[in-house]
Each structure stands twice: as C-alpha cells, then as structure tokens.
mmCIF file of C-alpha atoms and ligand atoms in Angstrom:
data_model
loop_
_atom_site.group_PDB
_atom_site.id
_atom_site.type_symbol
_atom_site.label_atom_id
_atom_site.label_comp_id
_atom_site.label_asym_id
_atom_site.label_seq_id
_atom_site.Cartn_x
_atom_site.Cartn_y
_atom_site.Cartn_z
ATOM 1 C CA MET A 1 27.408 70.382 135.110
ATOM 2 C CA HIS A 2 24.548 69.165 137.282
ATOM 3 C CA THR A 3 21.311 68.192 135.610
ATOM 4 C CA SER A 4 19.293 67.531 138.753
ATOM 5 C CA PRO A 5 19.007 68.825 142.318
ATOM 6 C CA PRO A 6 21.508 67.334 144.768
ATOM 7 C CA TRP A 7 20.876 63.665 145.354
ATOM 8 C CA THR A 8 20.058 62.425 148.820
ATOM 9 C CA LEU A 9 20.416 58.980 150.277
ATOM 10 C CA ALA A 10 16.621 58.719 150.263
ATOM 11 C CA SER A 11 16.266 59.642 146.580
ATOM 12 C CA ALA A 12 19.034 57.232 145.601
ATOM 13 C CA ARG A 13 17.442 54.475 147.683
ATOM 14 C CA THR A 14 14.130 55.074 145.904
ATOM 15 C CA LEU A 15 15.891 54.144 142.675
ATOM 16 C CA PHE A 16 17.549 51.066 144.171
ATOM 17 C CA ASP A 17 14.167 49.947 145.542
ATOM 18 C CA LYS A 18 12.340 50.147 142.205
ATOM 19 C CA PRO A 19 11.111 46.930 140.613
ATOM 20 C CA PHE A 20 13.995 45.683 138.462
ATOM 21 C CA MET A 21 12.210 46.018 135.121
ATOM 22 C CA ASP A 22 11.064 49.577 135.855
ATOM 23 C CA LEU A 23 14.583 50.565 136.865
ATOM 24 C CA MET A 24 16.028 49.056 133.687
ATOM 25 C CA PHE A 25 13.450 50.853 131.555
ATOM 26 C CA ASP A 26 14.178 54.205 133.225
ATOM 27 C CA ALA A 27 17.939 53.744 132.952
ATOM 28 C CA GLN A 28 17.682 52.824 129.279
ATOM 29 C CA GLN A 29 15.572 55.910 128.581
ATOM 30 C CA VAL A 30 18.060 58.190 130.345
ATOM 31 C CA HIS A 31 20.889 56.494 128.501
ATOM 32 C CA ARG A 32 19.301 57.074 125.091
ATOM 33 C CA GLN A 33 18.743 60.754 125.828
ATOM 34 C CA HIS A 34 22.468 61.332 126.191
ATOM 35 C CA PHE A 35 24.299 58.590 124.312
ATOM 36 C CA ASP A 36 24.140 56.464 121.222
ATOM 37 C CA PRO A 37 23.124 53.096 122.755
ATOM 38 C CA SER A 38 25.101 51.164 120.151
ATOM 39 C CA GLN A 39 28.440 52.742 121.068
ATOM 40 C CA VAL A 40 30.820 51.597 123.761
ATOM 41 C CA GLN A 41 33.960 53.469 124.697
ATOM 42 C CA VAL A 42 36.944 51.187 124.990
ATOM 43 C CA SER A 43 39.928 51.768 127.239
ATOM 44 C CA THR A 44 43.021 49.704 127.879
ATOM 45 C CA LEU A 45 44.605 49.681 131.297
ATOM 46 C CA LEU A 46 48.272 48.950 131.778
ATOM 47 C CA SER A 47 49.974 48.503 135.124
ATOM 48 C CA ILE A 48 53.092 50.671 134.827
ATOM 49 C CA LYS A 49 54.266 49.931 138.381
ATOM 50 C CA THR A 50 53.005 46.821 140.084
ATOM 51 C CA GLY A 51 52.650 45.845 143.738
ATOM 52 C CA ALA A 52 54.456 46.826 146.964
ATOM 53 C CA CYS A 53 51.903 49.568 147.654
ATOM 54 C CA PRO A 54 52.074 50.962 151.204
ATOM 55 C CA GLU A 55 48.286 51.458 151.383
ATOM 56 C CA ASP A 56 46.008 48.858 152.989
ATOM 57 C CA CYS A 57 42.957 48.731 150.686
ATOM 58 C CA LYS A 58 41.482 45.393 151.762
ATOM 59 C CA TYR A 59 40.435 44.342 148.268
ATOM 60 C CA CYS A 60 43.773 44.975 146.594
ATOM 61 C CA PRO A 61 46.425 42.362 145.754
ATOM 62 C CA GLN A 62 48.922 45.180 145.189
ATOM 63 C CA SER A 63 49.042 46.171 148.850
ATOM 64 C CA ALA A 64 52.383 45.183 150.389
ATOM 65 C CA ARG A 65 50.473 44.073 153.518
ATOM 66 C CA TYR A 66 48.858 41.018 151.960
ATOM 67 C CA HIS A 67 50.550 37.876 150.689
ATOM 68 C CA THR A 68 49.016 37.274 147.313
ATOM 69 C CA GLY A 69 52.058 35.966 145.448
ATOM 70 C CA LEU A 70 52.013 39.000 143.186
ATOM 71 C CA GLU A 71 55.365 39.726 141.572
ATOM 72 C CA THR A 72 56.266 43.334 142.135
ATOM 73 C CA GLU A 73 57.652 45.491 139.346
ATOM 74 C CA ARG A 74 59.325 48.877 139.306
ATOM 75 C CA LEU A 75 58.136 51.729 137.128
ATOM 76 C CA MET A 76 58.138 50.574 133.505
ATOM 77 C CA GLN A 77 60.406 52.141 130.930
ATOM 78 C CA VAL A 78 58.725 54.888 128.920
ATOM 79 C CA GLU A 79 59.452 53.058 125.625
ATOM 80 C CA GLN A 80 57.811 49.889 126.906
ATOM 81 C CA VAL A 81 54.690 51.800 127.915
ATOM 82 C CA LEU A 82 54.479 53.499 124.521
ATOM 83 C CA SER A 83 54.851 50.246 122.693
ATOM 84 C CA SER A 84 51.940 48.790 124.746
ATOM 85 C CA ALA A 85 49.881 51.870 123.931
ATOM 86 C CA GLN A 86 50.553 51.378 120.247
ATOM 87 C CA GLN A 87 49.257 47.813 120.456
ATOM 88 C CA ALA A 88 46.211 48.919 122.432
ATOM 89 C CA LYS A 89 45.408 51.448 119.720
ATOM 90 C CA ALA A 90 45.759 48.810 117.025
ATOM 91 C CA ALA A 91 43.346 46.643 119.030
ATOM 92 C CA GLY A 92 40.693 49.374 119.024
ATOM 93 C CA SER A 93 41.282 51.195 122.302
ATOM 94 C CA THR A 94 40.679 54.923 122.246
ATOM 95 C CA ARG A 95 41.962 55.601 125.739
ATOM 96 C CA PHE A 96 45.112 54.319 127.392
ATOM 97 C CA CYS A 97 45.092 54.189 131.178
ATOM 98 C CA MET A 98 48.345 53.832 133.078
ATOM 99 C CA GLY A 99 48.136 52.649 136.686
ATOM 100 C CA ALA A 100 50.828 52.709 139.356
ATOM 101 C CA ALA A 101 50.509 51.162 142.824
ATOM 102 C CA TRP A 102 51.631 54.127 144.869
ATOM 103 C CA LYS A 103 50.414 56.154 147.813
ATOM 104 C CA ASN A 104 51.390 59.087 145.622
ATOM 105 C CA PRO A 105 53.965 59.654 142.885
ATOM 106 C CA HIS A 106 57.442 60.838 143.920
ATOM 107 C CA GLU A 107 59.119 63.874 142.401
ATOM 108 C CA ARG A 108 61.734 61.648 140.754
ATOM 109 C CA ASP A 109 58.997 59.820 138.830
ATOM 110 C CA MET A 110 57.303 62.898 137.442
ATOM 111 C CA PRO A 111 59.512 63.427 134.344
ATOM 112 C CA TYR A 112 58.908 59.807 133.270
ATOM 113 C CA LEU A 113 55.169 60.106 133.840
ATOM 114 C CA GLU A 114 55.098 63.295 131.797
ATOM 115 C CA ARG A 115 56.920 61.604 128.934
ATOM 116 C CA MET A 116 54.472 58.703 129.022
ATOM 117 C CA VAL A 117 51.520 61.081 128.771
ATOM 118 C CA GLN A 118 53.128 63.048 125.940
ATOM 119 C CA GLY A 119 54.014 59.874 124.046
ATOM 120 C CA VAL A 120 50.547 58.318 124.325
ATOM 121 C CA LYS A 121 48.944 61.620 123.276
ATOM 122 C CA ALA A 122 51.215 61.701 120.241
ATOM 123 C CA LEU A 123 49.681 58.365 119.181
ATOM 124 C CA GLY A 124 46.284 60.069 118.996
ATOM 125 C CA MET A 125 44.857 58.335 122.065
ATOM 126 C CA GLU A 126 43.251 59.816 125.143
ATOM 127 C CA THR A 127 45.405 59.474 128.235
ATOM 128 C CA CYS A 128 44.422 58.464 131.738
ATOM 129 C CA MET A 129 46.527 57.821 134.824
ATOM 130 C CA THR A 130 45.874 56.420 138.271
ATOM 131 C CA LEU A 131 48.802 57.056 140.603
ATOM 132 C CA GLY A 132 47.264 57.593 144.045
ATOM 133 C CA MET A 133 47.071 60.958 145.737
ATOM 134 C CA LEU A 134 48.307 64.018 143.849
ATOM 135 C CA SER A 135 49.558 67.399 145.007
ATOM 136 C CA THR A 136 48.311 70.509 143.245
ATOM 137 C CA VAL A 137 51.682 70.920 141.526
ATOM 138 C CA GLN A 138 51.715 67.306 140.330
ATOM 139 C CA ALA A 139 48.177 67.617 138.948
ATOM 140 C CA GLU A 140 49.192 70.777 137.100
ATOM 141 C CA ARG A 141 52.309 69.151 135.666
ATOM 142 C CA LEU A 142 50.344 66.177 134.389
ATOM 143 C CA ALA A 143 47.729 68.509 132.912
ATOM 144 C CA ARG A 144 50.442 70.449 131.084
ATOM 145 C CA ALA A 145 51.847 67.185 129.714
ATOM 146 C CA GLY A 146 48.410 66.543 128.192
ATOM 147 C CA LEU A 147 46.743 64.178 130.656
ATOM 148 C CA ASP A 148 43.045 63.908 129.771
ATOM 149 C CA PHE A 149 41.696 61.836 132.688
ATOM 150 C CA TYR A 150 42.776 60.989 136.208
ATOM 151 C CA ASN A 151 41.294 57.971 137.939
ATOM 152 C CA HIS A 152 40.867 58.028 141.695
ATOM 153 C CA ASN A 153 38.011 55.945 143.063
ATOM 154 C CA LEU A 154 35.980 56.756 146.148
ATOM 155 C CA ASP A 155 35.474 52.978 146.519
ATOM 156 C CA THR A 156 32.363 53.066 148.735
ATOM 157 C CA SER A 157 30.261 55.279 151.004
ATOM 158 C CA PRO A 158 31.996 57.557 153.541
ATOM 159 C CA GLU A 159 30.379 55.514 156.347
ATOM 160 C CA PHE A 160 31.745 52.144 155.188
ATOM 161 C CA TYR A 161 35.064 53.401 153.837
ATOM 162 C CA GLY A 162 36.938 53.036 157.167
ATOM 163 C CA SER A 163 36.250 49.271 157.155
ATOM 164 C CA ILE A 164 38.066 48.958 153.825
ATOM 165 C CA VAL A 165 40.922 51.480 153.879
ATOM 166 C CA THR A 166 42.633 53.023 156.901
ATOM 167 C CA THR A 167 45.817 54.514 155.424
ATOM 168 C CA ARG A 168 44.140 57.390 153.587
ATOM 169 C CA SER A 169 40.925 59.150 154.446
ATOM 170 C CA TYR A 170 37.816 59.733 152.379
ATOM 171 C CA GLN A 171 38.629 63.432 152.536
ATOM 172 C CA ASP A 172 42.106 62.723 151.070
ATOM 173 C CA ARG A 173 40.358 61.151 148.102
ATOM 174 C CA LEU A 174 37.946 64.027 147.667
ATOM 175 C CA ASP A 175 40.873 66.471 147.898
ATOM 176 C CA THR A 176 42.746 64.664 145.111
ATOM 177 C CA LEU A 177 39.626 64.736 142.933
ATOM 178 C CA SER A 178 39.272 68.459 143.436
ATOM 179 C CA LYS A 179 42.980 69.121 142.638
ATOM 180 C CA VAL A 180 42.587 67.087 139.460
ATOM 181 C CA ARG A 181 39.472 69.022 138.505
ATOM 182 C CA GLU A 182 41.110 72.378 139.252
ATOM 183 C CA ALA A 183 44.078 71.451 137.067
ATOM 184 C CA GLY A 184 41.655 70.993 134.167
ATOM 185 C CA ILE A 185 41.918 67.188 133.992
ATOM 186 C CA LYS A 186 38.731 65.161 133.551
ATOM 187 C CA VAL A 187 37.746 62.998 136.497
ATOM 188 C CA CYS A 188 37.307 59.232 136.483
ATOM 189 C CA SER A 189 35.959 58.021 139.814
ATOM 190 C CA GLY A 190 33.756 55.159 140.907
ATOM 191 C CA GLY A 191 33.661 52.309 143.347
ATOM 192 C CA ILE A 192 33.416 48.630 144.061
ATOM 193 C CA VAL A 193 30.408 46.406 144.649
ATOM 194 C CA GLY A 194 30.963 43.336 146.819
ATOM 195 C CA LEU A 195 33.127 44.754 149.617
ATOM 196 C CA GLY A 196 30.505 43.665 152.158
ATOM 197 C CA GLU A 197 28.709 47.005 151.925
ATOM 198 C CA SER A 198 24.999 47.534 152.493
ATOM 199 C CA LEU A 199 22.527 48.853 149.955
ATOM 200 C CA ASN A 200 22.740 52.213 151.714
ATOM 201 C CA ASP A 201 26.502 52.203 151.159
ATOM 202 C CA ARG A 202 26.036 51.603 147.431
ATOM 203 C CA ALA A 203 23.510 54.432 147.330
ATOM 204 C CA GLY A 204 25.837 56.584 149.487
ATOM 205 C CA LEU A 205 28.753 56.090 147.088
ATOM 206 C CA LEU A 206 26.648 57.163 144.096
ATOM 207 C CA VAL A 207 25.327 60.179 146.031
ATOM 208 C CA GLN A 208 28.926 61.277 146.722
ATOM 209 C CA LEU A 209 29.892 60.939 143.063
ATOM 210 C CA ALA A 210 26.756 62.531 141.620
ATOM 211 C CA ASN A 211 26.916 65.466 144.050
ATOM 212 C CA LEU A 212 30.539 66.394 143.360
ATOM 213 C CA PRO A 213 30.756 70.020 142.156
ATOM 214 C CA GLU A 214 30.891 68.430 138.714
ATOM 215 C CA PRO A 215 30.078 64.701 138.411
ATOM 216 C CA PRO A 216 32.960 62.560 137.079
ATOM 217 C CA GLU A 217 33.084 62.246 133.300
ATOM 218 C CA SER A 218 33.805 58.576 133.810
ATOM 219 C CA VAL A 219 32.368 56.330 136.543
ATOM 220 C CA PRO A 220 33.890 52.852 136.823
ATOM 221 C CA ILE A 221 31.681 50.394 138.663
ATOM 222 C CA ASN A 222 33.762 47.403 139.701
ATOM 223 C CA MET A 223 32.681 44.009 140.951
ATOM 224 C CA LEU A 224 35.052 42.840 143.673
ATOM 225 C CA VAL A 225 37.620 40.416 142.322
ATOM 226 C CA LYS A 226 38.299 38.136 145.271
ATOM 227 C CA VAL A 227 42.031 37.583 145.363
ATOM 228 C CA LYS A 228 43.441 34.911 147.665
ATOM 229 C CA GLY A 229 45.550 36.478 150.394
ATOM 230 C CA THR A 230 43.527 39.691 150.615
ATOM 231 C CA PRO A 231 41.206 40.187 153.609
ATOM 232 C CA LEU A 232 38.139 40.126 151.339
ATOM 233 C CA ALA A 233 39.024 36.873 149.590
ATOM 234 C CA ASP A 234 36.107 35.035 151.187
ATOM 235 C CA ASN A 235 33.451 37.690 150.742
ATOM 236 C CA GLU A 236 30.080 36.551 149.516
ATOM 237 C CA ASP A 237 29.461 36.681 145.779
ATOM 238 C CA VAL A 238 27.456 39.626 144.525
ATOM 239 C CA ASP A 239 24.142 38.718 142.955
ATOM 240 C CA PRO A 240 24.467 39.781 139.290
ATOM 241 C CA PHE A 241 21.083 41.551 139.489
ATOM 242 C CA ASP A 242 22.347 43.693 142.374
ATOM 243 C CA PHE A 243 25.366 44.623 140.299
ATOM 244 C CA ILE A 244 23.231 45.481 137.254
ATOM 245 C CA ARG A 245 20.956 47.514 139.510
ATOM 246 C CA THR A 246 23.958 49.559 140.694
ATOM 247 C CA ILE A 247 24.916 50.298 137.081
ATOM 248 C CA ALA A 248 21.339 51.381 136.290
ATOM 249 C CA VAL A 249 21.158 53.710 139.296
ATOM 250 C CA ALA A 250 24.563 55.202 138.394
ATOM 251 C CA ARG A 251 23.292 55.827 134.860
ATOM 252 C CA ILE A 252 20.188 57.642 136.122
ATOM 253 C CA MET A 253 22.051 59.703 138.731
ATOM 254 C CA MET A 254 24.900 60.673 136.369
ATOM 255 C CA PRO A 255 23.152 60.820 132.986
ATOM 256 C CA ARG A 256 26.027 62.409 131.081
ATOM 257 C CA SER A 257 28.866 60.337 132.532
ATOM 258 C CA TYR A 258 30.390 57.305 130.902
ATOM 259 C CA VAL A 259 29.549 54.417 133.213
ATOM 260 C CA ARG A 260 32.296 51.863 132.950
ATOM 261 C CA LEU A 261 31.916 48.165 133.432
ATOM 262 C CA SER A 262 35.270 47.567 135.059
ATOM 263 C CA ALA A 263 36.958 44.912 137.181
ATOM 264 C CA GLY A 264 35.065 41.681 137.649
ATOM 265 C CA ARG A 265 33.885 41.323 134.062
ATOM 266 C CA GLU A 266 35.786 38.027 133.833
ATOM 267 C CA GLN A 267 33.353 36.524 136.345
ATOM 268 C CA MET A 268 30.308 37.718 134.397
ATOM 269 C CA ASN A 269 28.674 35.694 131.689
ATOM 270 C CA GLU A 270 27.675 37.321 128.403
ATOM 271 C CA GLN A 271 24.073 37.751 129.511
ATOM 272 C CA THR A 272 25.064 39.679 132.631
ATOM 273 C CA GLN A 273 27.358 41.906 130.611
ATOM 274 C CA ALA A 274 24.591 42.496 128.064
ATOM 275 C CA MET A 275 22.225 43.555 130.843
ATOM 276 C CA CYS A 276 24.884 45.915 132.181
ATOM 277 C CA PHE A 277 24.977 47.569 128.751
ATOM 278 C CA MET A 278 21.176 47.727 128.778
ATOM 279 C CA ALA A 279 21.341 49.352 132.207
ATOM 280 C CA GLY A 280 23.489 52.103 130.734
ATOM 281 C CA ALA A 281 27.090 50.964 130.948
ATOM 282 C CA ASN A 282 28.872 52.372 127.901
ATOM 283 C CA SER A 283 32.531 51.906 128.562
ATOM 284 C CA ILE A 284 34.734 48.884 129.211
ATOM 285 C CA PHE A 285 38.319 47.925 129.733
ATOM 286 C CA TYR A 286 39.419 45.865 126.814
ATOM 287 C CA GLY A 287 42.184 43.309 126.677
ATOM 288 C CA CYS A 288 45.211 43.643 128.910
ATOM 289 C CA LYS A 289 45.095 42.529 132.486
ATOM 290 C CA LEU A 290 43.023 44.835 134.608
ATOM 291 C CA LEU A 291 46.008 45.986 136.619
ATOM 292 C CA THR A 292 46.689 42.599 138.157
ATOM 293 C CA THR A 293 43.457 40.656 137.807
ATOM 294 C CA PRO A 294 42.430 38.877 134.619
ATOM 295 C CA ASN A 295 40.165 40.598 132.103
ATOM 296 C CA PRO A 296 38.306 38.787 129.288
ATOM 297 C CA GLN A 297 40.469 38.536 126.197
ATOM 298 C CA GLU A 298 39.982 40.983 123.377
ATOM 299 C CA ASP A 299 38.458 38.534 120.932
ATOM 300 C CA SER A 300 35.692 37.392 123.292
ATOM 301 C CA ASP A 301 34.796 41.047 123.855
ATOM 302 C CA MET A 302 34.627 41.688 120.139
ATOM 303 C CA GLN A 303 32.487 38.603 119.635
ATOM 304 C CA LEU A 304 30.069 39.794 122.314
ATOM 305 C CA PHE A 305 29.959 43.243 120.705
ATOM 306 C CA ARG A 306 29.056 41.610 117.393
ATOM 307 C CA LYS A 307 26.289 39.554 118.963
ATOM 308 C CA LEU A 308 24.835 42.670 120.589
ATOM 309 C CA GLY A 309 25.337 44.983 117.602
ATOM 310 C CA LEU A 310 27.599 47.254 119.651
ATOM 311 C CA ASN A 311 30.395 49.296 118.145
ATOM 312 C CA THR A 312 33.475 50.733 119.719
ATOM 313 C CA GLU A 313 33.272 54.476 119.958
ATOM 314 C CA PRO A 314 35.424 55.883 117.161
ATOM 315 C CA VAL A 315 38.482 57.985 117.823
ATOM 316 C CA ALA A 316 40.060 60.309 115.287
ATOM 317 C CA THR A 317 42.777 58.176 113.733
ATOM 318 C CA GLU A 318 44.974 58.772 110.720
ATOM 319 C CA GLN A 319 43.377 55.933 108.809
ATOM 320 C CA GLY A 320 39.815 57.022 109.678
ATOM 321 C CA ASP A 321 37.015 54.930 111.135
ATOM 322 C CA GLU A 322 36.905 52.503 108.254
ATOM 323 C CA GLY A 323 40.574 51.697 108.673
ATOM 324 C CA GLN A 324 40.055 51.318 112.374
ATOM 325 C CA GLN A 325 37.162 48.912 111.861
ATOM 326 C CA TRP A 326 39.353 46.904 109.524
ATOM 327 C CA GLU A 327 42.075 46.693 112.132
ATOM 328 C CA LEU A 328 39.522 45.625 114.718
ATOM 329 C CA ALA A 329 38.348 42.849 112.434
ATOM 330 C CA GLY A 330 41.979 41.782 112.095
ATOM 331 C CA GLN A 331 42.267 41.587 115.854
ATOM 332 C CA LEU A 332 39.405 39.114 115.936
ATOM 333 C CA ILE A 333 41.546 36.654 114.045
ATOM 334 C CA ASN A 334 44.815 37.551 115.682
ATOM 335 C CA ALA A 335 43.965 38.764 119.125
ATOM 336 C CA ASP A 336 46.906 37.298 120.957
ATOM 337 C CA THR A 337 48.928 40.301 121.994
ATOM 338 C CA PRO A 338 51.229 38.803 124.595
ATOM 339 C CA GLN A 339 52.626 42.088 125.735
ATOM 340 C CA TYR A 340 49.348 42.972 127.418
ATOM 341 C CA TYR A 341 49.169 39.727 129.247
ATOM 342 C CA ASN A 342 52.739 40.064 130.451
ATOM 343 C CA ALA A 343 52.548 43.713 131.228
ATOM 344 C CA ALA A 344 50.780 43.413 134.546
ATOM 345 C CA ARG A 345 52.280 40.237 135.942
HETATM 346 S S1 LIG B 1 44.022 50.140 145.526
HETATM 347 FE FE1 LIG B 1 45.728 51.441 144.903
HETATM 348 S S2 LIG B 1 46.283 52.525 146.766
HETATM 349 FE FE2 LIG B 1 45.041 50.786 147.424
HETATM 350 S S3 LIG B 1 46.545 49.155 147.849
HETATM 351 FE FE3 LIG B 1 45.891 48.919 145.730
HETATM 352 S S4 LIG B 1 47.406 50.004 144.525
HETATM 353 FE FE4 LIG B 1 47.616 50.722 146.638
#
C-alpha cells in the first residue's frame, strides 16, 4: 500500500541532496514510526545452483561470459538444501533464501524447487527464492508450495540499465515482479550501488521501486562487489557516505519496507554498517556466502549486534524466543558452520 503520492525523480533528488545529518535524522524518524529500531531481520542466502548463467549482468561472477574462476555447480539435492536451512535456523536466521543462476527455471526443475520450499517451510522459516524470470504458472506453483518471498532486483534506473544488462530488458524484470505479486508472493527487489551510475540513476531506481503498484516488502541495497574477471572489476569505490545516503533515501521513500544491507558488507567497517542501521536498514544477510561473494562471518555480525544493542527479529520457533536467544549465544562460541562456506563455492 502506498503511503505517499507517486515519487518523481525531482522529489527523490531533493532527498539525496539534503545535508547528510538532516537526511539521517529524517530517515531515523521515519524508521521509528514503522519499526522497532533495535530489531534486525536476518536472512541466510544459499546458492542452490552456481554459475554458468547465460545472462550478461556485468557485475556478476556467475555469468558464463566472464572468466572469474568460479566453479560451477548443478542444482543442489533437496536434502542438502534442507540441511543447510536447518543450520541457518540454528544460527538465528528467520528467512532462508535460495538462489539459482538461471535465466529462468526449467520445467524439469520445478518439482525439486517445490520440495525445497515445502521443506524449508516445515522447519518454521520464511522462504525466499531468486531464480531469474518466472512465468505466471511457475509463480503460481511456487506460491502453492508456500514460497513467501521472491527476489528479483531491478538493479538500477531504466536509463542506465542497458549499460549493465543486455540479455533481459527492464520490462522483463517488471513483468516478473508483477507475476510474483499476482501469485500472492511477497516481493523482494532492490539494486546495486557502484555500477558506475549517476546520482539520478540511484534516485531513478528508488523511484521505480517506490512507485510499483505495491512497494516491495523487502528492498536489498547492494554495494558492488568487484570481482576480477567481470567487466566492472575496476570500477571506482563507492564513498561509504553515498551508500549510507542511498539507504536513508530508500527508508524514507519506502517507509514500511525492510531495507536490506546486502552484498558488499564485507568491505564495510563496523562504523559504516552502524550508520546504515541508523539510516534505516533493518535486514541483513547473515553467515553463508552471499551467493558467490564473501559475507562477514556469523560471529562478527553477532558481536556487532551486541555492541549496537541490536537484536535479531524473532521468529515463531518451537523453543520460543528465549531458546532461540540461547542458541544464538551458542553460535557466538561455535560459529564455524562449514557447510555454509562450502555451499556456494
Ligand atoms: S545476476 Fe543473476 S541473471 Fe545476472 S548473470 Fe548473475 S546469476 Fe545470471
């Protein structure tokens, strides 16, 4: 549901152009109106099919067009995925995201994907998938299996998009988002900062997301991870303040959405991450490798949460919140869960 009139490039730019402290103050106020500022939603992302993707997204090491040394893997066995989900739950994750490097899923894969969704749901976790473009029938099948969220990023503004991806159009992406929405699945969609885009492109991306018929429930804001072998490997670093500013503007424009601090967290120091939370980020990927790029290890995340007085958003578990907190504390001592680190090789 929209809470404000449609956003324009000019109104979004006004936010980007605010003095930094004013923008942070406004974002924090909006954040506190809609969320508990001490709670962060935690998701784990597992690559269930790695590499050899026919698409040409210039930032992505999984594209078959770039030589990044990434080892490709076929679709994981359902049992293996469920066992990773179990570990993610024990480590405090409330949502399990399964990502496959495809243009779109094939019919032959659908029964396995459905079983993965059903199995993860049975563990009491929220389910999310990112599989590329979906047909209406595929979206409906996944919805029936119990899929809660579907991730499909718009990446950047419509104007800049063609410089980053040529194998699928912006409209293709919007069409997939609307099929997902129509099937009754919640939408996770965001973009990437650091592709070489202008400030107008960052504003344009957020305008697209905020003006969707219903804004995404979840908005991942990624910092480009520069992977050797991809065309964007030598892009200029993003100034952390520009990244934080993008989070703050996303928070103001989509006040009820979870804004997720996503890829690129490994390159951020604790202070930058803390300012992202102040700017209104309230969701992270925890542990695991973020598809194929490294993500800070679970224990360093938990230590940062402790320093900042943040808590992971509770999920209804059999042992209750207290039991979950206890398990989380256990993870601090014994955070080495090799399966995650191997899962996305
Ligand atoms: S971002 Fe997704 S669609 Fe694009 S190349 Fe990577 S895996 Fe393929």
